[in-house]
Amino acid sequence: MSTQAITFNRHLWQQHKQFNQPIGLSILMTQMGFAAKILSREIGLAALAGKLGLVGEKNATGDTQKKLDVFSNEVVIDAFSDTGLVAAIASEELDQVQLIECGGDAQYILCIDPLDGSSNTDTGNAVGTIFGFYRRHTTGYCGTEADVLRQGADLITAGYILYGASTILVYSCGGSVDGFTLDPSVGEFMLSHPDIHCPTEGKIYSANLSYYCEWRPQIQTLVDYLGDSQSTHHPPYSMRYSGALVADVHRILLEGGLYFYPSTHQQPDGKLRLLYENAPLAFVVEQAGGLASTGKQRILDIKADSIHQRSPLVIGSASAVTLYEQFLQEGAPV
Ligand code: AHM
Ligand code: MG
C-alpha cells in the first residue's frame, strides 16, 4: 500500500481545511471510526468470546436483544457521551432519548442504530451500524427530546459501517459520499471508495419476498415485472437480500438497483425506523445521486413524531425508485 494512501483522519482534516467542515464534526467522526474499529473486532471474535446469542430482554421496538446489540450500544454511548459535543443520543437499543448533561457548547445530536441486522450475528453474516448527526436547536445545559425529533433534511452528516467481508465506513457531510476500508494490520480506515455515485439504473432488487402475499397488489405486480426475463421494457433484475439493511443498501449504492421494505397489513408503517435507519441512509443515497422514498413521500421530508417511529423504505437508483412510485400510484406500464 502506498504511504500516500488517504487515512480517514487525513480525509477529515482535508474536509475541515477545504470545506470549512466544523472541527467538532471531525472529532465526532473520528470517534465514530474508533467505535467502528472496536465493533469490527468484537463482532469478528464474538463466537470465540461468548458474545453470541440472546440477552432475553426486548428493546423499545419489541425486538429481543442480542448480547452484541447491548454491547454495541454501550460502545457507541461510551464513544460519544463524554465528548462534550453531543447533547442527546437516540439509539435503537434505548427506550428513551439519552439526554446528556453537557452544557450549551454541545452542538450535536446523534441518532444511531448500533448493530443493524443483528439476526445475522449468530451465523457470522454481515451486519452494520447506521448513524446521523443533527445540529442541536436548543441551548440549555442538557439536550431535549425535541432536539431529536427532526426531519432527515436537517441532517448535517450521516453514514454507515458495514461489517462484512471487510469493514467499510461510508459517510457524507453533505458533499461527496466517500467510503473507507479498515486495514486491521495498521488499525486505520483507508479511503477506498472516493466520491461514490449511485448508478441511475441497476439490475438488482432487494426485498424480503416472504412478505409477498402481505404486500399491496401494486408491489406484487412490480416484483413480477422486475423478475420477468421476457420483458421488452427492461433487462431482468436479480434478487439479493441479506437481512441486513446496511449490506443490502451498500450493494445498491455501489451497483445500482432498488431496496424496498414496504408496509404490510400487519405493519402499515413497515418495519424500519425513520430516525436511525431510513433517514441517514436516505441522506447518503441522495448525496450519491439516488433517491429514497416511502413510495409516496421523500424520506428526508418526514419530521419524526417519536424516536422509534417507523416508515416504509424504497431506496436506490433514481430511475428504480421512480418506477416503484409509479407502480404504487398507477400500476404497471402498458
Ligand atoms: P434490526 O435493526 O433490529 O436488526 O432490524 C432491522 C433489519 C434490517 O437490517 C433488515 O433489512 C430487516 O430488519 C430485515 O427484516 P426481515 O427479517 O423482516 O426481512
Ligand atoms: Mg436496524
Short mmCIF file of C-alpha atoms and ligand atoms in Angstrom, two decimals:
data_model
loop_
_atom_site.label_atom_id
_atom_site.label_comp_id
_atom_site.label_asym_id
_atom_site.label_seq_id
_atom_site.Cartn_x
_atom_site.Cartn_y
_atom_site.Cartn_z
CA MET A 1 0.00 0.00 0.00
CA SER A 2 1.26 3.48 -0.86
CA THR A 3 2.24 5.73 2.04
CA GLN A 4 0.20 8.34 0.14
CA ALA A 5 -2.95 6.37 0.94
CA ILE A 6 -5.54 8.65 2.49
CA THR A 7 -6.50 7.68 6.01
CA PHE A 8 -9.92 8.53 7.39
CA ASN A 9 -8.41 11.09 9.77
CA ARG A 10 -6.44 12.75 6.97
CA HIS A 11 -9.62 12.92 4.90
CA LEU A 12 -11.48 14.53 7.83
CA TRP A 13 -8.69 17.09 8.17
CA GLN A 14 -8.87 17.86 4.43
CA GLN A 15 -12.65 18.31 4.69
CA HIS A 16 -12.09 20.71 7.57
CA LYS A 17 -9.44 22.73 5.70
CA GLN A 18 -11.06 22.78 2.25
CA PHE A 19 -14.76 22.96 3.04
CA ASN A 20 -14.73 24.52 6.48
CA GLN A 21 -16.25 21.41 8.00
CA PRO A 22 -16.65 22.23 11.72
CA ILE A 23 -13.85 20.73 13.76
CA GLY A 24 -16.42 19.35 16.23
CA LEU A 25 -17.89 17.25 13.45
CA SER A 26 -14.44 15.96 12.52
CA ILE A 27 -13.87 14.94 16.14
CA LEU A 28 -17.23 13.14 16.21
CA MET A 29 -16.41 11.28 13.01
CA THR A 30 -13.05 10.29 14.49
CA GLN A 31 -14.98 8.85 17.43
CA MET A 32 -17.28 7.02 15.00
CA GLY A 33 -14.22 5.50 13.34
CA PHE A 34 -12.91 4.43 16.75
CA ALA A 35 -16.24 2.85 17.74
CA ALA A 36 -16.30 1.08 14.35
CA LYS A 37 -12.87 -0.47 14.98
CA ILE A 38 -13.95 -1.77 18.40
CA LEU A 39 -17.17 -3.17 16.96
CA SER A 40 -15.40 -4.71 13.98
CA ARG A 41 -13.05 -6.56 16.32
CA GLU A 42 -15.75 -7.71 18.73
CA ILE A 43 -18.20 -8.79 16.01
CA GLY A 44 -15.40 -10.74 14.30
CA LEU A 45 -14.41 -12.53 17.51
CA ALA A 46 -17.90 -12.85 19.04
CA ALA A 47 -18.09 -16.63 18.56
CA LEU A 48 -14.83 -17.07 20.48
CA ALA A 49 -15.63 -14.52 23.17
CA GLY A 50 -19.04 -15.86 24.23
CA LYS A 51 -20.81 -12.83 22.77
CA LEU A 52 -23.33 -14.64 20.56
CA GLY A 53 -26.95 -15.33 21.48
CA LEU A 54 -29.74 -13.54 23.25
CA VAL A 55 -29.84 -11.41 26.36
CA GLY A 56 -33.54 -12.15 26.67
CA GLU A 57 -34.76 -8.56 27.03
CA LYS A 58 -36.87 -6.78 24.40
CA ASN A 59 -35.82 -3.37 23.16
CA ALA A 60 -38.13 -0.39 22.64
CA THR A 61 -39.40 -1.64 19.28
CA GLY A 62 -40.12 -5.16 20.52
CA ASP A 63 -37.02 -6.95 19.15
CA THR A 64 -35.39 -9.43 21.51
CA GLN A 65 -31.94 -8.04 22.24
CA LYS A 66 -28.80 -9.98 21.47
CA LYS A 67 -25.63 -9.75 23.53
CA LEU A 68 -23.98 -7.94 20.64
CA ASP A 69 -26.88 -5.43 20.47
CA VAL A 70 -26.30 -4.49 24.10
CA PHE A 71 -22.51 -4.42 23.75
CA SER A 72 -22.67 -2.31 20.56
CA ASN A 73 -24.97 0.18 22.23
CA GLU A 74 -22.55 0.53 25.15
CA VAL A 75 -19.65 1.11 22.77
CA VAL A 76 -21.36 3.94 20.91
CA ILE A 77 -22.76 5.57 24.05
CA ASP A 78 -19.27 5.48 25.61
CA ALA A 79 -17.70 6.88 22.44
CA PHE A 80 -19.95 9.96 22.33
CA SER A 81 -21.37 10.78 25.74
CA ASP A 82 -18.16 12.28 27.18
CA THR A 83 -17.05 14.28 24.16
CA GLY A 84 -18.80 17.45 25.35
CA LEU A 85 -20.08 17.80 21.78
CA VAL A 86 -23.24 15.67 21.83
CA ALA A 87 -26.32 16.80 23.78
CA ALA A 88 -28.63 13.82 23.11
CA ILE A 89 -28.47 10.34 21.61
CA ALA A 90 -31.38 8.36 20.15
CA SER A 91 -30.49 4.69 19.79
CA GLU A 92 -32.48 1.69 18.63
CA GLU A 93 -31.45 -0.03 21.86
CA LEU A 94 -32.61 2.74 24.24
CA ASP A 95 -36.28 3.16 25.18
CA GLN A 96 -35.85 6.91 25.70
CA VAL A 97 -33.53 9.53 24.27
CA GLN A 98 -30.30 9.66 26.28
CA LEU A 99 -30.08 13.31 27.38
CA ILE A 100 -26.51 14.29 28.18
CA GLU A 101 -25.60 16.89 30.78
CA CYS A 102 -23.06 18.73 28.72
CA GLY A 103 -23.59 22.50 28.82
CA GLY A 104 -24.57 24.77 25.97
CA ASP A 105 -21.42 24.05 23.95
CA ALA A 106 -22.65 20.63 22.89
CA GLN A 107 -23.83 21.40 19.37
CA TYR A 108 -24.78 17.99 18.04
CA ILE A 109 -27.46 15.32 18.24
CA LEU A 110 -26.78 11.68 17.32
CA CYS A 111 -29.32 9.15 16.01
CA ILE A 112 -27.85 5.65 15.75
CA ASP A 113 -28.64 2.02 15.17
CA PRO A 114 -25.55 0.49 16.82
CA LEU A 115 -25.99 -3.00 15.33
CA ASP A 116 -28.28 -3.26 12.35
CA GLY A 117 -29.22 -6.70 11.08
CA SER A 118 -28.36 -8.38 14.37
CA SER A 119 -30.26 -11.55 13.38
CA ASN A 120 -27.17 -12.19 11.21
CA THR A 121 -24.69 -12.25 14.08
CA ASP A 122 -25.05 -15.88 15.16
CA THR A 123 -24.23 -17.10 11.66
CA GLY A 124 -21.33 -14.74 11.03
CA ASN A 125 -23.09 -12.86 8.26
CA ALA A 126 -22.90 -9.15 7.52
CA VAL A 127 -24.20 -6.55 9.98
CA GLY A 128 -23.87 -2.79 10.22
CA THR A 129 -24.08 0.45 12.15
CA ILE A 130 -26.15 3.41 10.87
CA PHE A 131 -25.69 6.96 12.15
CA GLY A 132 -26.82 10.52 11.57
CA PHE A 133 -25.82 13.81 13.19
CA TYR A 134 -28.03 16.88 13.51
CA ARG A 135 -27.12 20.31 14.74
CA ARG A 136 -28.75 20.98 18.08
CA HIS A 137 -31.54 23.57 18.23
CA THR A 138 -31.71 24.24 21.95
CA THR A 139 -29.01 25.86 24.07
CA GLY A 140 -29.69 24.64 27.62
CA TYR A 141 -27.41 22.60 29.88
CA CYS A 142 -28.99 19.35 28.71
CA GLY A 143 -30.38 18.24 25.31
CA THR A 144 -34.12 17.63 24.93
CA GLU A 145 -36.22 15.03 23.13
CA ALA A 146 -37.37 17.80 20.77
CA ASP A 147 -33.74 18.13 19.62
CA VAL A 148 -34.01 14.59 18.25
CA LEU A 149 -37.45 14.73 16.60
CA ARG A 150 -36.28 16.14 13.29
CA GLN A 151 -36.68 15.68 9.58
CA GLY A 152 -33.85 14.00 7.72
CA ALA A 153 -33.37 17.08 5.55
CA ASP A 154 -31.79 18.66 8.67
CA LEU A 155 -29.04 16.02 8.80
CA ILE A 156 -25.55 17.51 8.54
CA THR A 157 -23.61 14.24 8.41
CA ALA A 158 -24.75 10.64 8.05
CA GLY A 159 -23.36 7.28 7.13
CA TYR A 160 -22.99 3.64 7.95
CA ILE A 161 -20.42 0.99 8.75
CA LEU A 162 -20.63 -2.40 7.10
CA TYR A 163 -19.06 -5.33 8.96
CA GLY A 164 -18.81 -7.89 6.19
CA ALA A 165 -16.03 -9.46 4.17
CA SER A 166 -14.29 -6.22 5.06
CA THR A 167 -15.27 -3.38 7.37
CA ILE A 168 -16.29 -0.34 5.34
CA LEU A 169 -17.27 3.09 6.64
CA VAL A 170 -19.30 5.23 4.22
CA TYR A 171 -20.31 8.79 5.06
CA SER A 172 -21.22 12.19 3.70
CA CYS A 173 -21.13 15.64 5.25
CA GLY A 174 -23.43 16.94 2.55
CA GLY A 175 -20.83 16.98 -0.24
CA SER A 176 -19.32 13.84 -1.68
CA VAL A 177 -20.05 10.34 -0.40
CA ASP A 178 -16.82 8.55 0.47
CA GLY A 179 -16.05 5.03 1.63
CA PHE A 180 -13.12 3.80 3.74
CA THR A 181 -11.98 0.22 4.25
CA LEU A 182 -10.45 -0.83 7.56
CA ASP A 183 -6.92 -2.17 7.30
CA PRO A 184 -6.73 -4.13 10.58
CA SER A 185 -2.97 -4.56 10.29
CA VAL A 186 -2.41 -0.82 10.74
CA GLY A 187 -5.68 -0.11 12.53
CA GLU A 188 -6.76 2.59 10.08
CA PHE A 189 -9.67 3.20 7.77
CA MET A 190 -8.23 3.99 4.31
CA LEU A 191 -10.04 5.79 1.50
CA SER A 192 -11.14 3.00 -0.85
CA HIS A 193 -14.34 4.33 -2.46
CA PRO A 194 -13.89 8.05 -3.18
CA ASP A 195 -16.84 10.11 -4.44
CA ILE A 196 -19.42 7.34 -4.72
CA HIS A 197 -22.22 7.84 -7.25
CA CYS A 198 -25.26 5.58 -7.18
CA PRO A 199 -25.86 4.40 -10.77
CA THR A 200 -29.14 5.75 -12.18
CA GLU A 201 -30.16 2.18 -13.05
CA GLY A 202 -29.25 -1.27 -11.80
CA LYS A 203 -30.10 -4.94 -12.17
CA ILE A 204 -30.57 -5.85 -8.52
CA TYR A 205 -33.62 -5.58 -6.32
CA SER A 206 -33.52 -6.35 -2.64
CA ALA A 207 -36.61 -7.17 -0.57
CA ASN A 208 -37.86 -9.93 1.71
CA LEU A 209 -40.08 -11.86 -0.71
CA SER A 210 -41.56 -13.96 2.08
CA TYR A 211 -43.90 -10.98 2.65
CA TYR A 212 -45.11 -11.07 -0.98
CA CYS A 213 -48.66 -12.11 -0.02
CA GLU A 214 -48.87 -9.30 2.54
CA TRP A 215 -47.85 -6.52 0.13
CA ARG A 216 -50.25 -4.37 -1.84
CA PRO A 217 -51.15 -5.78 -5.27
CA GLN A 218 -49.21 -2.95 -6.96
CA ILE A 219 -46.00 -4.06 -5.22
CA GLN A 220 -46.64 -7.69 -6.12
CA THR A 221 -47.07 -6.57 -9.73
CA LEU A 222 -43.80 -4.64 -9.56
CA VAL A 223 -41.94 -7.70 -8.28
CA ASP A 224 -43.41 -9.81 -11.10
CA TYR A 225 -42.41 -7.10 -13.56
CA LEU A 226 -38.81 -6.82 -12.27
CA GLY A 227 -38.28 -10.57 -12.44
CA ASP A 228 -39.83 -11.02 -15.87
CA SER A 229 -36.96 -12.27 -18.04
CA GLN A 230 -39.14 -11.96 -21.17
CA SER A 231 -39.83 -8.25 -20.61
CA THR A 232 -39.24 -5.91 -23.53
CA HIS A 233 -39.24 -2.93 -21.10
CA HIS A 234 -36.14 -3.73 -19.09
CA PRO A 235 -33.31 -6.23 -18.57
CA PRO A 236 -34.22 -8.87 -15.97
CA TYR A 237 -33.45 -7.97 -12.36
CA SER A 238 -31.83 -10.38 -9.91
CA MET A 239 -32.89 -10.53 -6.28
CA ARG A 240 -30.33 -10.22 -3.46
CA TYR A 241 -31.36 -10.00 0.19
CA SER A 242 -29.04 -10.45 3.16
CA GLY A 243 -31.33 -9.49 6.06
CA ALA A 244 -29.00 -6.61 6.96
CA LEU A 245 -30.17 -3.27 5.65
CA VAL A 246 -26.66 -1.81 5.59
CA ALA A 247 -25.30 -4.67 3.46
CA ASP A 248 -28.23 -4.55 1.04
CA VAL A 249 -28.21 -0.77 0.65
CA HIS A 250 -24.41 -0.73 0.29
CA ARG A 251 -24.69 -3.07 -2.71
CA ILE A 252 -27.40 -0.90 -4.24
CA LEU A 253 -25.39 2.27 -3.62
CA LEU A 254 -22.38 0.87 -5.48
CA GLU A 255 -24.06 -1.16 -8.21
CA GLY A 256 -27.49 0.45 -8.60
CA GLY A 257 -30.94 -1.06 -8.24
CA LEU A 258 -33.62 -0.96 -5.61
CA TYR A 259 -34.08 -1.90 -1.94
CA PHE A 260 -37.59 -1.84 -0.52
CA TYR A 261 -39.28 -2.69 2.77
CA PRO A 262 -42.93 -1.78 2.20
CA SER A 263 -45.92 -1.57 4.51
CA THR A 264 -47.94 -4.72 5.11
CA HIS A 265 -51.43 -5.25 6.55
CA GLN A 266 -49.86 -6.10 9.89
CA GLN A 267 -47.23 -3.34 9.75
CA PRO A 268 -48.78 -0.38 7.93
CA ASP A 269 -45.61 1.69 8.50
CA GLY A 270 -43.27 -1.15 7.58
CA LYS A 271 -40.54 -2.33 9.94
CA LEU A 272 -37.62 0.03 9.57
CA ARG A 273 -37.17 3.05 11.81
CA LEU A 274 -37.10 6.58 10.44
CA LEU A 275 -34.58 8.38 12.64
CA TYR A 276 -31.71 5.92 12.86
CA GLU A 277 -32.21 3.66 9.82
CA ASN A 278 -34.14 5.27 6.98
CA ALA A 279 -33.19 8.95 7.22
CA PRO A 280 -29.39 8.51 7.49
CA LEU A 281 -29.35 6.02 4.60
CA ALA A 282 -31.63 8.31 2.57
CA PHE A 283 -29.19 11.18 3.17
CA VAL A 284 -26.23 9.13 1.94
CA VAL A 285 -28.01 7.73 -1.11
CA GLU A 286 -29.42 11.13 -2.14
CA GLN A 287 -25.98 12.71 -1.78
CA ALA A 288 -24.75 9.99 -4.14
CA GLY A 289 -27.45 10.84 -6.72
CA GLY A 290 -30.06 8.22 -5.78
CA LEU A 291 -33.48 8.60 -4.20
CA ALA A 292 -35.23 7.42 -1.04
CA SER A 293 -38.97 7.41 -0.52
CA THR A 294 -41.81 5.77 1.36
CA GLY A 295 -43.30 5.09 -2.07
CA LYS A 296 -45.36 8.27 -1.73
CA GLN A 297 -43.16 10.76 0.06
CA ARG A 298 -39.47 11.64 0.20
CA ILE A 299 -37.96 10.11 3.34
CA LEU A 300 -35.94 13.24 4.16
CA ASP A 301 -39.13 15.36 4.23
CA ILE A 302 -40.74 13.41 7.08
CA LYS A 303 -40.47 15.00 10.51
CA ALA A 304 -40.32 12.39 13.26
CA ASP A 305 -43.07 12.42 15.90
CA SER A 306 -41.45 9.78 18.10
CA ILE A 307 -37.94 8.37 18.35
CA HIS A 308 -38.77 4.82 17.27
CA GLN A 309 -41.19 5.85 14.50
CA ARG A 310 -41.27 3.50 11.51
CA SER A 311 -41.74 4.20 7.82
CA PRO A 312 -41.77 2.17 4.63
CA LEU A 313 -38.49 2.48 2.71
CA VAL A 314 -37.79 2.44 -1.02
CA ILE A 315 -34.19 3.41 -1.75
CA GLY A 316 -31.67 3.20 -4.55
CA SER A 317 -31.19 4.24 -8.16
CA ALA A 318 -33.26 7.27 -9.13
CA SER A 319 -34.99 5.53 -12.03
CA ALA A 320 -35.81 2.44 -9.96
CA VAL A 321 -37.29 4.40 -7.04
CA THR A 322 -39.34 6.46 -9.50
CA LEU A 323 -40.55 3.23 -11.14
CA TYR A 324 -41.65 1.90 -7.72
CA GLU A 325 -43.58 5.11 -7.03
CA GLN A 326 -45.25 4.87 -10.45
CA PHE A 327 -46.30 1.28 -9.80
CA LEU A 328 -47.71 2.21 -6.41
CA GLN A 329 -49.74 5.07 -7.85
CA GLU A 330 -50.61 3.91 -11.34
CA GLY A 331 -49.88 0.19 -11.64
CA ALA A 332 -47.84 -1.47 -14.39
CA PRO A 333 -46.92 0.46 -17.55
CA VAL A 334 -48.79 -0.61 -20.70
P1 AHM B 1 -32.57 -4.65 13.40
O1 AHM B 1 -32.01 -3.27 13.41
O2 AHM B 1 -33.31 -4.97 14.65
O3 AHM B 1 -31.57 -5.68 13.03
O4 AHM B 1 -33.75 -4.68 12.27
C1 AHM B 1 -33.54 -4.15 11.02
C2 AHM B 1 -33.28 -5.26 10.00
C3 AHM B 1 -32.65 -4.72 8.74
O5 AHM B 1 -31.27 -4.76 8.82
C4 AHM B 1 -33.16 -5.67 7.69
O6 AHM B 1 -33.23 -5.07 6.41
C5 AHM B 1 -34.52 -6.02 8.21
O7 AHM B 1 -34.51 -5.79 9.60
C6 AHM B 1 -34.82 -7.46 7.97
O8 AHM B 1 -36.11 -7.71 8.39
P2 AHM B 1 -36.88 -9.02 7.88
O9 AHM B 1 -36.29 -10.17 8.61
O10 AHM B 1 -38.32 -8.77 8.24
O11 AHM B 1 -36.67 -9.11 6.39
MG MG B 2 -31.67 -1.80 12.49
#
